[in-house]
CSV table of C-alpha atoms in Angstrom, one decimal:
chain,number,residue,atom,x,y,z
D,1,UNK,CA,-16.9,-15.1,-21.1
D,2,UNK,CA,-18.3,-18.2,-22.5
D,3,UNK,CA,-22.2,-19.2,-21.9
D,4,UNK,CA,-22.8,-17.7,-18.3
D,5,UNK,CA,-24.2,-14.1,-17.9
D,6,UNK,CA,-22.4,-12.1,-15.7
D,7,UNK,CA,-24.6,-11.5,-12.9
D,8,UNK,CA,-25.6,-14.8,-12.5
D,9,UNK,CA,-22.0,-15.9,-12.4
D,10,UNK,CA,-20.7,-13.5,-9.9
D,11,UNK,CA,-23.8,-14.9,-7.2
D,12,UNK,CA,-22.8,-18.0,-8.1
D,13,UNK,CA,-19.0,-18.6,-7.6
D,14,UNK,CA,-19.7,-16.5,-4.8
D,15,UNK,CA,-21.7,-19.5,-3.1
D,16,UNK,CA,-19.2,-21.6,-4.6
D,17,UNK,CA,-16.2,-19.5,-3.2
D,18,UNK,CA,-17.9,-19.8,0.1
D,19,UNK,CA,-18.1,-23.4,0.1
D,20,UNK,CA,-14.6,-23.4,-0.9
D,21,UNK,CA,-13.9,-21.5,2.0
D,22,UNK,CA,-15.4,-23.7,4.3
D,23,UNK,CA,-12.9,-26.6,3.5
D,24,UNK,CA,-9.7,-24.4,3.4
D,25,UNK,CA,-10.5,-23.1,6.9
D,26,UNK,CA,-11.1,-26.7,8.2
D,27,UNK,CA,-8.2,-27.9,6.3
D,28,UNK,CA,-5.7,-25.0,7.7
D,29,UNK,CA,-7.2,-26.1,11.6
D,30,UNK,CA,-6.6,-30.0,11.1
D,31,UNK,CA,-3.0,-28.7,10.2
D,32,UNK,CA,-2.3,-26.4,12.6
D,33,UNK,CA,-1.9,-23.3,9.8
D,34,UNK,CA,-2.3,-20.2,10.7
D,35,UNK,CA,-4.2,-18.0,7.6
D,36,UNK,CA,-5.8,-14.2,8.1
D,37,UNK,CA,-8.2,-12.3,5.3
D,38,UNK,CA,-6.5,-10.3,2.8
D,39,UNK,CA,-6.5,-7.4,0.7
D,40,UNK,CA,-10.5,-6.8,-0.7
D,41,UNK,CA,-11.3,-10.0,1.8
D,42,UNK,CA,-10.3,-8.3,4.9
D,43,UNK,CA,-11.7,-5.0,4.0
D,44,UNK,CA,-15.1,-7.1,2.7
D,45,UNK,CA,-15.3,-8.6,6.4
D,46,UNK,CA,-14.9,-5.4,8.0
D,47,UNK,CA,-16.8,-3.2,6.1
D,48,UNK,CA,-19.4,-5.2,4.9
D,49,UNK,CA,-19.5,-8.3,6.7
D,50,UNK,CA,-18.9,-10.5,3.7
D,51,UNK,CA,-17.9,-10.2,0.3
D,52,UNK,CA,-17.3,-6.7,-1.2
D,53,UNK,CA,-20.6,-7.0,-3.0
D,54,UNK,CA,-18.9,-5.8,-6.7
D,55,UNK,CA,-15.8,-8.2,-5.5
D,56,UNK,CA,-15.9,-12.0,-6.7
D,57,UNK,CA,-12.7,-13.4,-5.2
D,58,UNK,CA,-11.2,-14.6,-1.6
D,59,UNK,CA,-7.5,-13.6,-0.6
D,60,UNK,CA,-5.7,-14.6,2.7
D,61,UNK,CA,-2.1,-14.0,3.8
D,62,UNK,CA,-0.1,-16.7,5.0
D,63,UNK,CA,3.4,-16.6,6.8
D,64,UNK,CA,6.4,-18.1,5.4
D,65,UNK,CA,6.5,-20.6,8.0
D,66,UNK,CA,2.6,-21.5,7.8
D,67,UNK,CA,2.8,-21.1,3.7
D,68,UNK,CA,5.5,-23.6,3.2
D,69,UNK,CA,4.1,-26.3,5.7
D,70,UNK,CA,0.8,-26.1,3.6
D,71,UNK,CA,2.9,-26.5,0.0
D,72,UNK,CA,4.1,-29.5,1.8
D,73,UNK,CA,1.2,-31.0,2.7
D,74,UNK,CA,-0.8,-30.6,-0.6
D,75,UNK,CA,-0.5,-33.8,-1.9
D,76,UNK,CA,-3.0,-35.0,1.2
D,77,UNK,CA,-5.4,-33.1,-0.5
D,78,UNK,CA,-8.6,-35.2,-1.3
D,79,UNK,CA,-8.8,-35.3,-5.1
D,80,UNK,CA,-11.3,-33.1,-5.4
D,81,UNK,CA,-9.2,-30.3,-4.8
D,82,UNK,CA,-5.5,-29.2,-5.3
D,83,UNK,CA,-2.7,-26.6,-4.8
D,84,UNK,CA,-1.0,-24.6,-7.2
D,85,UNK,CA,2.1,-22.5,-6.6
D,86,UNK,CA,5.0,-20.8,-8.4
D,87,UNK,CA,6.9,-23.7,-8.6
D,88,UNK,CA,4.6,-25.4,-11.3
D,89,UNK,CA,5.6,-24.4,-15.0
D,90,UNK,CA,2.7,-23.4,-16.9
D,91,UNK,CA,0.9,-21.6,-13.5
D,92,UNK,CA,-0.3,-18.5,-14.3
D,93,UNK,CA,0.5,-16.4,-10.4
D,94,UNK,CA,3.2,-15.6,-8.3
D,95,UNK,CA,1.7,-16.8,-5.6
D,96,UNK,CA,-0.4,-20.2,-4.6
D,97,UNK,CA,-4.1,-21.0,-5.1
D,98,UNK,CA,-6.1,-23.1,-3.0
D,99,UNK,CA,-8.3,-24.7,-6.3
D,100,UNK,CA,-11.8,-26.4,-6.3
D,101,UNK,CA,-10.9,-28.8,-8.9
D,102,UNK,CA,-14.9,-30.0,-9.7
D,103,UNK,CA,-15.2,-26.6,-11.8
D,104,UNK,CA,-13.2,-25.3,-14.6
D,105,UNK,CA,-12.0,-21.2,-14.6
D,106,UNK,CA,-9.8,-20.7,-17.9
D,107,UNK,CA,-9.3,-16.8,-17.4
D,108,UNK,CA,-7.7,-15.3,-20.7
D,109,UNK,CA,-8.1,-17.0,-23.8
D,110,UNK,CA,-4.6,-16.3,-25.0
D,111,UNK,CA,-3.1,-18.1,-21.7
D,112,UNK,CA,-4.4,-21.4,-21.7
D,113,UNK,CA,-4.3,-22.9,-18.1
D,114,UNK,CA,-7.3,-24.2,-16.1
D,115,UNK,CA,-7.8,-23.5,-12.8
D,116,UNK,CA,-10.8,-23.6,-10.6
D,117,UNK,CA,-12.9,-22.1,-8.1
D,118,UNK,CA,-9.7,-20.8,-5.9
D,119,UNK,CA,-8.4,-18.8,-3.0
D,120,UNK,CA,-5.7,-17.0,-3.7
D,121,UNK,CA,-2.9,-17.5,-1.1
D,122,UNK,CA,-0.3,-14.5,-0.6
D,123,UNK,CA,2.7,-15.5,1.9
D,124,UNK,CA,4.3,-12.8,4.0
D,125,UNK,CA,8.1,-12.7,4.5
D,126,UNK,CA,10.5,-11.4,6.8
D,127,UNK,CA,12.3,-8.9,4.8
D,128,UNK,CA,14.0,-5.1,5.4
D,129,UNK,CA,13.3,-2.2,3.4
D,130,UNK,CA,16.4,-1.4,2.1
D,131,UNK,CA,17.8,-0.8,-1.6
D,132,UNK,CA,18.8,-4.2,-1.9
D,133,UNK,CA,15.2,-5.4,-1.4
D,134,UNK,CA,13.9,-3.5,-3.6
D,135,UNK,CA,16.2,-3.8,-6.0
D,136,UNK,CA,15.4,-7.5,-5.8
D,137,UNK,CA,11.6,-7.3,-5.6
D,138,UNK,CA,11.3,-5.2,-8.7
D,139,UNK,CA,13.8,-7.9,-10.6
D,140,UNK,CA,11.1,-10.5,-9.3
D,141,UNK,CA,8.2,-8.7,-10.7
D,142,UNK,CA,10.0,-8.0,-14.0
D,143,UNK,CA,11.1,-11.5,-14.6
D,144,UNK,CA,7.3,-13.0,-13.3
D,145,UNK,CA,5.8,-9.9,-16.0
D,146,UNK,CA,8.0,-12.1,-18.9
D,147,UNK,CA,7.5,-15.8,-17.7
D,148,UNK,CA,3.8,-14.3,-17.9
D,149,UNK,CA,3.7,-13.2,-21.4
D,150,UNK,CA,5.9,-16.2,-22.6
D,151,UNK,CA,2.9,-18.8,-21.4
D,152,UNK,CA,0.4,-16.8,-23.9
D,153,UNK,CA,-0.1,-19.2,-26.9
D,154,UNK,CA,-0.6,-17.1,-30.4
D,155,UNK,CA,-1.2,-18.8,-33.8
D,156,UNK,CA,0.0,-17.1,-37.3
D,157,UNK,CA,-3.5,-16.4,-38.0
D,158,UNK,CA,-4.1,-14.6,-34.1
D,159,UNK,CA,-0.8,-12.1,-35.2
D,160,UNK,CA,-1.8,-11.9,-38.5
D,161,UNK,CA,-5.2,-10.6,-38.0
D,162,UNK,CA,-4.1,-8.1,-34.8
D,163,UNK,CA,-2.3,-6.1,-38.0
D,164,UNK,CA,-5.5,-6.2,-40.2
D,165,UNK,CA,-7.0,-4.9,-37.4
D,166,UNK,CA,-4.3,-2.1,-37.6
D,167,UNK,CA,-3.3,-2.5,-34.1
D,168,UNK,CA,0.5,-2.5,-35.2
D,169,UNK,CA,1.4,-2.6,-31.6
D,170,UNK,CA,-0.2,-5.7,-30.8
D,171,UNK,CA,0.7,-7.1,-33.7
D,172,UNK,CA,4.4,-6.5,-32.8
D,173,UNK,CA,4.0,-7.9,-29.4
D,174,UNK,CA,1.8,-10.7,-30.4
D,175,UNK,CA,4.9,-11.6,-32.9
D,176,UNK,CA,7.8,-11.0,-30.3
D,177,UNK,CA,5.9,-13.7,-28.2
D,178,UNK,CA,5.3,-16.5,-30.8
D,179,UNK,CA,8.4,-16.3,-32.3
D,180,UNK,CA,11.2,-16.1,-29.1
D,181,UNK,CA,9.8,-15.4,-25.8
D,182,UNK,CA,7.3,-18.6,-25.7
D,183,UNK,CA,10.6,-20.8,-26.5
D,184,UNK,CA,12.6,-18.8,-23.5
D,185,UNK,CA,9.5,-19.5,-21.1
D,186,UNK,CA,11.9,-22.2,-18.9
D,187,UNK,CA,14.4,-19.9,-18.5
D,188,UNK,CA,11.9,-17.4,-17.5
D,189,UNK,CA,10.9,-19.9,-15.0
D,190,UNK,CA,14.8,-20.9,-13.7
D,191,UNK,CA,15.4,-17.5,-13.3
D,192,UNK,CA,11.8,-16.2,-11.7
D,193,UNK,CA,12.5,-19.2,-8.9
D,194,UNK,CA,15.9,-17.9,-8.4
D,195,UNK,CA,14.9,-14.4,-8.0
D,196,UNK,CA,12.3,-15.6,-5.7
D,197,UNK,CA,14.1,-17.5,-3.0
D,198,UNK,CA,16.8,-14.7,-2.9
D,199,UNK,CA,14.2,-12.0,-1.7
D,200,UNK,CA,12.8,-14.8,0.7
D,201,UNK,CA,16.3,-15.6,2.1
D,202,UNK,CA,15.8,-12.0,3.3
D,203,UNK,CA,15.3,-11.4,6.8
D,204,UNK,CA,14.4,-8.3,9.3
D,205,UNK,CA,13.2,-8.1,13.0
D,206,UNK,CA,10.6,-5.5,12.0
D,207,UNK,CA,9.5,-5.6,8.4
D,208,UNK,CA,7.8,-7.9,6.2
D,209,UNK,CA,6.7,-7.9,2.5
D,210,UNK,CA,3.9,-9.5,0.7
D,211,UNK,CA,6.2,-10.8,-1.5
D,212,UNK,CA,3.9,-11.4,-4.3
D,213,UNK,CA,1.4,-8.4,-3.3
D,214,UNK,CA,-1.0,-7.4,-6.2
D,215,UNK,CA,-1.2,-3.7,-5.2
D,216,UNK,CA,1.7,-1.7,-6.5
D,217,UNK,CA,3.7,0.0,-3.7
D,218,UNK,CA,2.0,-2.1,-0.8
D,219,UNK,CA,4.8,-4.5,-0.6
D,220,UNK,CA,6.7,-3.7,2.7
D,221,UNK,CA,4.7,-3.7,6.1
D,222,UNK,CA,5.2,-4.1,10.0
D,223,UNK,CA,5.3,-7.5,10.8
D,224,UNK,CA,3.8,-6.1,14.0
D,225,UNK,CA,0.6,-6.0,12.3
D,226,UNK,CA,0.2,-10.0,11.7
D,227,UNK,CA,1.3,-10.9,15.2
D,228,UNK,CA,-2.4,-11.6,16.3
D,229,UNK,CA,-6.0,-12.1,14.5
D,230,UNK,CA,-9.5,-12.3,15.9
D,231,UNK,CA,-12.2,-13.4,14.3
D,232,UNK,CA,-15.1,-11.2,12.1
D,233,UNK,CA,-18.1,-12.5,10.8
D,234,UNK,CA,-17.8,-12.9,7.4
D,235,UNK,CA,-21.4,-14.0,5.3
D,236,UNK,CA,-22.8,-17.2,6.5
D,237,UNK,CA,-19.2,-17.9,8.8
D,238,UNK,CA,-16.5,-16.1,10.3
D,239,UNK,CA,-13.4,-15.2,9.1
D,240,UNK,CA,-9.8,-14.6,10.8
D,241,UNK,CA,-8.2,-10.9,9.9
D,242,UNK,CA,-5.1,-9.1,11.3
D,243,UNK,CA,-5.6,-7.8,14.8
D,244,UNK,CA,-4.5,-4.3,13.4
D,245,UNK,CA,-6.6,-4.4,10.7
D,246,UNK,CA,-6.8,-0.5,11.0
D,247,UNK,CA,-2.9,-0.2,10.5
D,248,UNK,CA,-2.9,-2.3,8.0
D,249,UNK,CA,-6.2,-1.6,6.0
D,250,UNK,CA,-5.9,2.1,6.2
D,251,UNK,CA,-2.0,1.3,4.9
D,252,UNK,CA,-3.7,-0.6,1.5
D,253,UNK,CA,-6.6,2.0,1.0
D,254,UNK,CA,-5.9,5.0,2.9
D,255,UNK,CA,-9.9,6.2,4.2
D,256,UNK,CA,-11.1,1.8,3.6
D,257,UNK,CA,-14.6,2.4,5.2
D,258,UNK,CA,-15.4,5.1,2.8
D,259,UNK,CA,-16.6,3.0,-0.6
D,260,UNK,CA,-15.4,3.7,-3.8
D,261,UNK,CA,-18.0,5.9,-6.5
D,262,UNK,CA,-20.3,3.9,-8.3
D,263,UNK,CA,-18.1,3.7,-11.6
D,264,UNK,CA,-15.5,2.4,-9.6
D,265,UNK,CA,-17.4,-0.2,-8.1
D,266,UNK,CA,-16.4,-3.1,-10.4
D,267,UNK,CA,-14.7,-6.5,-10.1
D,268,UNK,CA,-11.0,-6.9,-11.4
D,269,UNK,CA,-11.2,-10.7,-12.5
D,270,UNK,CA,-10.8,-12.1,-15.9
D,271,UNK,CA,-12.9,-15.5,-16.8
D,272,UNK,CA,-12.8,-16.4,-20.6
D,273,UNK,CA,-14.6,-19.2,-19.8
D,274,UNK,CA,-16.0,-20.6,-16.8
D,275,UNK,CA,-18.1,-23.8,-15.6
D,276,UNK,CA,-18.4,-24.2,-12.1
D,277,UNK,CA,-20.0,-27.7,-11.6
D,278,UNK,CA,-17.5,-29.5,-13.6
D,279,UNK,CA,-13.9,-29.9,-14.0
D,280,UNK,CA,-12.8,-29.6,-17.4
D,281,UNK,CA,-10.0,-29.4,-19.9
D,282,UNK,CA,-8.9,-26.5,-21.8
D,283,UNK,CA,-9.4,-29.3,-24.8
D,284,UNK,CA,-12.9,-29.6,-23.3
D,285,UNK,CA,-13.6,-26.0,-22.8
D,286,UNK,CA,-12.6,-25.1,-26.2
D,287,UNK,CA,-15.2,-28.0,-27.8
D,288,UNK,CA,-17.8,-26.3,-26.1
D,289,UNK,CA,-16.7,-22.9,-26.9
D,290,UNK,CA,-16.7,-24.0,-30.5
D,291,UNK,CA,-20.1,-25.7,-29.9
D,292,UNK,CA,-21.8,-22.4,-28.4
D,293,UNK,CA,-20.5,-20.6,-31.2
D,294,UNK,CA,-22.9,-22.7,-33.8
């Protein structure tokens, strides 16, 4: 990652995630949204109170209903910060982040979009578990894996040198990128969105998915378990997480309060560059990539 050391980054987009935090919460309440931690978030505020101390990110789930009134109501968003969603060609998630847009977060060098400080958002759907479901959810993730790769940008020289590196595979898929699936990537897109309302159409008295759920094989759980939420404290504030948070933690990571060896112990997050008191361009980021480099 460009010109910040590691362990001063993670303390400090951790105060900056925080922040960021603090005006999503307020934002959700003046709009009557409902929103409870997620994923590493809800464990962090169980177990430790706060952040997962090796984590570096904030997740929350979101019902349908509550997701798709706060995708409406983004552009009342102060300019200082934005939403981002599947919708947008060029995003880089299946699901929508809630962006600090006074900081710059490019994450892989060979996907250039730039995002900021963020929360990533994960809606919760009605939806049965059935073979037609899942039939559909793993068409969705197939065609989100090749919109993905088609928004990587490659030059000649990038492909040529992965095969003087003899890393023939690399090479190969390097090629296969620059040469047809880049120039398919709104087709990808027509078809990801497609995919994508059809397992949301879904519906079920009992189940519900994490329809864009980052943990493979956690997709389907009781919507029992998101019916209520209290409140946990969570660092300098609280934080709302599922009423069940035993069902539904103990679903995503079997024995949760028991951490992880040491080795194990490690954040998941990509940043090829990152500046967290300024909003910039990727333009902008690369001139001072280029510069650092002299």
């Amino acid at each position: 990652m460009c010109h910040i050391r590691r362990k001063q980054y993670i303390m400090t987009e951790k105060e900056k995630l925080l922040k960021l935090f603090h005006t999503f919460a307020k934002f959700c309440d003046d709009n009557h949204l409902s929103y409870f931690a997620a994923y590493g978030t809800a464990l962090g505020a169980i177990r430790h109170n706060g952040f997962i101390p090796w984590d570096d990110d904030i997740d929350v789930h979101m019902l349908r209903k509550d997701y798709d009134r706060m995708l409406q109501l983004r552009n009342e968003l102060p300019a200082s910060y934005r939403i981002a969603d599947i919708s947008d060609i060029g995003y880089t998630a299946p699901f929508a982040k809630f962006i600090d847009n006074n900081s710059s977060i490019w994450e892989f060098e060979h996907v250039p979009y730039m995002l900021g400080a963020y929360i990533d958002i994960f809606p919760i759907d009605d939806c049965p578990k059935n073979n037609e479901s899942l039939s559909i959810k793993a068409a969705f993730d197939k065609s989100f894996n090749n919109y993905y790769i088609s928004l990587q940008k490659w030059t000649y020289k990038d492909v040529v040198l992965r095969l003087l590196k003899g890393r023939p595979i690399a090479f190969w898929n390097s090629l296969k990128v620059k040469i047809y699936m880049s120039r398919r990537q709104k087709k990808y897109h027509t078809k990801l969105m497609t995919l994508y309302k059809k397992l949301i159409s879904l519906h079920d008295d009992n189940d519900c998915i994490s329809t864009c759920s980052v943990l493979p094989g956690k997709h389907f759980m009781k919507k029992e378990w998101f019916r209520e939420t209290i409140e946990i404290k969570f660092e300098d504030t609280t934080i709302k997480v599922p009423k069940a948070y035993d069902q539904y933690l103990s679903f995503l990571y079997n024995n949760y309060m028991q951490e992880p060896p040491i080795d194990k112990r490690v954040t998941h997050h990509s940043r090829f560059f990152s500046d967290l008191e300024r909003g910039l361009t990727i333009e902008e980021a690369k001139k001072i990539i280029k510069e650092n480099k002299k």
